[in-house]
Short mmCIF file of C-alpha atoms and ligand atoms in Angstrom, two decimals:
data_model
loop_
_atom_site.label_atom_id
_atom_site.label_comp_id
_atom_site.label_asym_id
_atom_site.label_seq_id
_atom_site.Cartn_x
_atom_site.Cartn_y
_atom_site.Cartn_z
CA MET U 1 56.35 -75.02 -9.94
CA THR U 2 56.68 -75.31 -6.28
CA THR U 3 58.13 -71.82 -4.67
CA ASP U 4 59.55 -71.66 -1.52
CA LYS U 5 56.62 -69.46 -0.25
CA ASP U 6 54.51 -72.77 -1.03
CA LEU U 7 56.78 -74.76 1.18
CA LEU U 8 56.63 -72.09 4.02
CA ASP U 9 52.70 -72.13 3.79
CA GLY U 10 53.08 -76.05 3.55
CA GLN U 11 54.54 -76.19 6.83
CA LEU U 12 50.98 -75.49 8.61
CA GLU U 13 49.51 -78.37 6.62
CA HIS U 14 52.27 -80.08 8.45
CA TRP U 15 52.05 -79.00 11.50
CA GLN U 16 48.09 -79.43 11.89
CA ARG U 17 48.63 -83.25 10.44
CA THR U 18 51.13 -83.85 13.10
CA PHE U 19 49.03 -82.95 15.62
CA VAL U 20 45.99 -84.58 15.06
CA ALA U 21 48.32 -87.84 14.62
CA ASN U 22 50.25 -87.27 17.68
CA PRO U 23 47.57 -85.56 20.33
CA GLU U 24 50.27 -85.65 23.00
CA MET U 25 53.41 -85.02 20.92
CA TYR U 26 55.42 -83.35 23.37
CA GLY U 27 53.81 -84.58 26.64
CA PRO U 28 51.71 -82.98 29.53
CA ASP U 29 54.13 -81.74 31.44
CA PRO U 30 56.24 -78.30 31.36
CA SER U 31 59.41 -77.68 29.23
CA GLU U 32 62.72 -77.07 31.23
CA PRO U 33 62.51 -73.27 29.71
CA GLY U 34 58.50 -73.46 30.22
CA ALA U 35 59.17 -73.84 34.08
CA TYR U 36 62.20 -71.36 34.00
CA ALA U 37 60.03 -68.60 32.64
CA ARG U 38 56.81 -69.66 34.66
CA ASP U 39 59.00 -68.97 37.88
CA LEU U 40 60.35 -65.73 36.36
CA PHE U 41 57.37 -64.75 35.30
CA ARG U 42 55.56 -64.90 38.85
CA ARG U 43 58.95 -63.67 40.73
CA GLU U 44 58.46 -60.71 38.47
CA GLY U 45 54.53 -60.51 39.65
CA MET U 46 53.34 -60.46 35.99
CA THR U 47 49.47 -61.02 35.11
CA ASP U 48 49.65 -61.24 31.22
CA VAL U 49 51.82 -63.41 29.16
CA LEU U 50 51.81 -63.74 25.63
CA GLU U 51 52.81 -67.39 24.29
CA LEU U 52 53.30 -67.61 20.56
CA GLY U 53 53.29 -71.02 19.04
CA ALA U 54 51.85 -72.52 21.70
CA GLY U 55 51.11 -76.06 20.34
CA GLN U 56 49.57 -78.44 22.33
CA GLY U 57 50.27 -76.26 25.52
CA ARG U 58 52.52 -78.14 27.83
CA ASP U 59 53.97 -74.71 28.69
CA THR U 60 50.73 -72.86 28.44
CA LEU U 61 49.34 -74.87 31.19
CA ALA U 62 51.78 -74.61 33.39
CA PHE U 63 51.63 -70.91 32.92
CA LEU U 64 47.99 -71.11 33.87
CA ARG U 65 48.25 -73.34 36.65
CA ALA U 66 50.88 -70.61 38.37
CA GLY U 67 47.63 -68.09 37.96
CA LEU U 68 48.70 -66.52 34.80
CA ASN U 69 46.46 -64.90 32.25
CA VAL U 70 47.65 -66.17 28.75
CA THR U 71 46.94 -65.09 25.42
CA ALA U 72 48.24 -68.25 23.48
CA LEU U 73 48.33 -68.44 19.64
CA ASP U 74 49.77 -70.72 17.09
CA TYR U 75 48.32 -71.45 13.15
CA ALA U 76 47.53 -75.00 13.76
CA SER U 77 44.00 -74.47 15.32
CA ASP U 78 43.44 -78.05 16.04
CA ALA U 79 46.08 -78.41 18.97
CA LEU U 80 44.87 -75.17 20.05
CA ALA U 81 41.28 -76.61 20.23
CA GLY U 82 42.74 -79.62 22.48
CA LEU U 83 44.62 -77.16 24.79
CA GLU U 84 41.14 -75.47 25.37
CA ARG U 85 39.96 -78.59 26.32
CA ALA U 86 42.66 -79.10 28.75
CA ALA U 87 42.47 -75.31 30.43
CA LYS U 88 38.77 -75.96 30.87
CA ALA U 89 39.54 -80.02 32.18
CA SER U 90 41.94 -78.21 34.42
CA GLY U 91 39.64 -75.54 36.09
CA HIS U 92 41.91 -72.77 34.07
CA ARG U 93 39.72 -72.16 30.86
CA ALA U 94 38.52 -68.49 32.21
CA GLN U 95 42.65 -67.29 32.26
CA LEU U 96 43.06 -68.50 28.48
CA THR U 97 42.62 -67.17 25.07
CA ALA U 98 43.20 -68.95 22.86
CA VAL U 99 44.02 -67.14 18.86
CA ALA U 100 44.26 -68.96 15.43
CA HIS U 101 47.52 -66.55 13.97
CA ASP U 102 50.24 -66.63 12.02
CA VAL U 103 53.15 -64.84 12.95
CA HIS U 104 53.56 -63.78 9.56
CA GLN U 105 51.20 -61.49 10.06
CA PRO U 106 51.59 -58.34 12.82
CA LEU U 107 50.72 -59.68 16.49
CA PRO U 108 46.84 -59.16 17.18
CA LEU U 109 47.51 -57.39 20.48
CA PRO U 110 47.90 -53.19 21.58
CA ASP U 111 51.09 -51.83 22.17
CA ALA U 112 52.29 -52.23 25.71
CA SER U 113 49.83 -54.93 26.50
CA VAL U 114 51.36 -57.75 28.27
CA ASP U 115 53.98 -58.15 30.98
CA GLY U 116 55.55 -60.93 29.24
CA VAL U 117 56.32 -62.70 26.08
CA TYR U 118 57.53 -66.58 25.68
CA SER U 119 57.72 -69.28 22.80
CA HIS U 120 59.34 -72.60 23.21
CA MET U 121 61.01 -73.32 19.53
CA LEU U 122 58.58 -70.63 17.50
CA PHE U 123 61.36 -68.21 16.14
CA ASN U 124 63.06 -70.93 14.85
CA MET U 125 60.13 -72.14 12.55
CA ALA U 126 60.25 -71.81 8.61
CA LEU U 127 60.47 -67.39 9.23
CA THR U 128 63.10 -65.98 6.81
CA MET U 129 65.53 -63.09 8.38
CA SER U 130 63.22 -60.15 7.65
CA GLU U 131 60.25 -62.12 8.74
CA LEU U 132 62.02 -62.77 12.11
CA ASP U 133 63.12 -59.08 12.24
CA HIS U 134 59.58 -58.07 12.07
CA LEU U 135 58.30 -60.64 14.53
CA ALA U 136 61.38 -59.09 16.63
CA ALA U 137 59.87 -56.00 16.71
CA GLU U 138 56.27 -57.26 16.87
CA VAL U 139 57.22 -58.70 20.32
CA ALA U 140 59.01 -55.47 21.41
CA ARG U 141 55.84 -53.38 20.73
CA VAL U 142 53.29 -55.57 22.36
CA LEU U 143 55.49 -55.49 25.87
CA ARG U 144 55.13 -53.19 28.57
CA PRO U 145 57.87 -51.17 29.05
CA GLY U 146 60.22 -53.45 31.53
CA GLY U 147 58.55 -56.37 30.32
CA LEU U 148 60.26 -59.97 29.71
CA HIS U 149 60.80 -61.61 26.37
CA VAL U 150 61.92 -65.25 27.14
CA TYR U 151 62.23 -67.85 23.47
CA THR U 152 64.23 -70.72 22.59
CA VAL U 153 65.97 -71.51 19.32
CA ARG U 154 67.72 -74.79 17.76
CA HIS U 155 71.08 -73.53 17.33
CA THR U 156 73.84 -74.38 14.75
CA GLY U 157 75.51 -76.66 17.25
CA ASP U 158 72.17 -79.12 16.85
CA ALA U 159 73.03 -82.35 14.59
CA HIS U 160 69.76 -81.56 12.05
CA TYR U 161 71.64 -78.07 11.33
CA GLY U 162 73.06 -78.39 7.39
CA ALA U 163 71.30 -82.07 7.15
CA GLY U 164 68.12 -82.35 4.89
CA THR U 165 67.22 -79.95 2.11
CA ALA U 166 68.27 -76.36 2.31
CA HIS U 167 65.71 -73.47 2.14
CA GLY U 168 68.17 -70.32 2.49
CA ASP U 169 68.30 -68.31 5.61
CA ASP U 170 70.10 -71.21 7.54
CA MET U 171 66.44 -72.71 7.28
CA HIS U 172 66.89 -76.72 6.87
CA GLU U 173 64.10 -79.42 6.24
CA ASN U 174 64.16 -82.71 7.97
CA GLY U 175 61.32 -85.12 8.25
CA GLY U 176 59.30 -82.62 6.96
CA PHE U 177 59.76 -79.93 9.40
CA ILE U 178 61.82 -76.84 8.46
CA VAL U 179 63.96 -75.28 11.27
CA HIS U 180 65.66 -71.97 11.09
CA PHE U 181 68.82 -72.90 13.02
CA PHE U 182 70.41 -69.59 14.43
CA ASP U 183 73.66 -68.15 15.47
CA ARG U 184 74.92 -66.06 18.09
CA ALA U 185 74.87 -63.29 15.81
CA LEU U 186 71.04 -63.32 15.11
CA VAL U 187 70.49 -63.79 18.67
CA ASP U 188 72.34 -60.68 18.88
CA ARG U 189 70.69 -58.79 15.86
CA LEU U 190 67.01 -59.47 17.59
CA THR U 191 67.13 -57.36 20.37
CA PRO U 192 65.20 -54.04 18.83
CA GLY U 193 63.67 -52.15 21.99
CA CYS U 194 65.59 -54.60 24.37
CA THR U 195 68.29 -55.61 26.40
CA LEU U 196 69.71 -58.93 26.04
CA LEU U 197 70.23 -60.36 30.10
CA ASP U 198 71.14 -64.38 29.11
CA VAL U 199 71.78 -66.64 26.76
CA THR U 200 71.59 -70.39 28.16
CA GLU U 201 72.27 -73.86 26.48
CA PHE U 202 70.28 -76.53 27.06
CA GLU U 203 69.18 -80.07 25.08
CA GLU U 204 65.40 -81.59 24.74
CA GLY U 205 64.74 -84.68 23.19
CA GLY U 206 66.10 -87.79 21.99
CA LEU U 207 68.09 -86.33 19.13
CA PRO U 208 69.09 -84.30 21.57
CA ARG U 209 67.48 -80.38 20.07
CA ARG U 210 70.67 -78.38 21.02
CA LEU U 211 69.05 -75.02 22.03
CA TRP U 212 69.60 -71.91 23.55
CA ARG U 213 67.11 -70.38 26.02
CA ILE U 214 67.18 -66.32 25.48
CA THR U 215 65.98 -63.84 27.82
CA LEU U 216 65.22 -60.19 26.96
CA ARG U 217 63.90 -57.38 28.88
CA ARG U 218 61.95 -54.27 27.18
CA SER U 219 63.39 -51.28 27.81
CA GLU U 220 61.97 -48.37 29.91
CA ALA U 221 62.70 -45.59 27.37
CA PRO U 222 61.12 -45.42 24.57
CA GLN U 223 63.67 -46.24 21.67
C1 LIG Y 301 58.22 -76.88 17.51
S1 LIG Y 301 56.45 -76.65 17.54
C2 LIG Y 301 56.70 -76.00 19.68
C3 LIG Y 301 55.36 -76.14 20.48
C4 LIG Y 301 55.31 -75.93 21.79
N1 LIG Y 301 55.64 -74.21 21.78
C5 LIG Y 301 56.02 -76.52 22.37
O1 LIG Y 301 57.39 -76.77 22.64
O2 LIG Y 301 55.27 -77.97 23.13
C6 LIG Y 301 56.28 -74.94 16.83
C7 LIG Y 301 54.97 -74.70 16.70
O3 LIG Y 301 54.68 -73.23 16.32
C8 LIG Y 301 53.73 -73.24 15.42
N2 LIG Y 301 54.10 -72.37 14.39
C9 LIG Y 301 55.04 -72.73 13.68
N3 LIG Y 301 54.63 -71.89 12.32
C10 LIG Y 301 54.06 -70.80 12.87
C11 LIG Y 301 53.66 -70.04 12.49
N4 LIG Y 301 54.02 -69.12 11.23
N5 LIG Y 301 52.64 -69.13 13.14
C12 LIG Y 301 52.17 -69.39 14.16
N6 LIG Y 301 52.34 -70.71 14.69
C13 LIG Y 301 53.70 -71.41 13.88
C14 LIG Y 301 53.58 -74.94 15.05
O4 LIG Y 301 52.02 -75.22 14.95
C15 LIG Y 301 53.93 -75.02 16.46
O5 LIG Y 301 52.71 -75.73 17.61
#
C-alpha cells in the first residue's frame, strides 16, 4: 500500500530526476524575490545567510556575487553538486557551504547563527501543516534577533490550486510535483518569534505560477 509518507518521500527522487534531466531548470539568473532579498540583505549589512531549498542555485549565486556567505540546503544532492561547481567557476566557492538536508529534520545550524534566511518555493513543497509549523520555528531559532526571513510560496490563486491529485492540507500533485498552496491564514500563522513586515504578490514562469513573497523580522526580545 502506498502511504502519504511514501508519496512525500518520493518527492526527493522526483526532484533528483528532474534536476539531472534539466541541468538549468530555472536558468542562471536570479529570480525576482532573489534579487529583492539580495538587495535587502546588503542594505541591512548582513554577512551570513541560510538558503533553504536552494536547488541549482540561481539565487544562491546572486547572494555569493553580492559578497554574502551562504549556507545552501537542499535534499537534492546532485543539484547542490552543480551549485558547488558553479560557485567555484565564478570564484566564490569559499563563501558557500552546501549541505544535503531534508527540512523535515531540524536545521543543522546553532541558535541565532545567521543574519538572514531565504527560500524560493521551499515552504510550498510537500510539507504538512505541522511540518510547516516546525520549520517556521526552526527558522526563528537559527535567525539572530533582528534578522530577516524572506520566503516565497505559491498561493490559492494559482492555476494549479485544486487541480491534480489532492494529498490533504491543501497539497495538490501536478506533473509529479506536490505543492502545498498557501492561503493568507497560513502566512499569518507561520510567524513564531517574528513580525510580519510585508506580503507582496508576484508571478513567475509561463503558467504563470502565482506567488507571495513574504518578509519577516526576528523579534529582538526573547519570546
Ligand atoms: C521549486 S524548487 C525551487 C529551487 C530554487 N529555490 C529556485 O527557485 O531555483 C524547490 C526545491 O526545494 C527542494 N526541496 C523540496 N523538498 C525539500 C525538503 N523536504 N528538504 C530539502 N529540500 C527540499 C527541491 O529539491 C528543490 O530544489
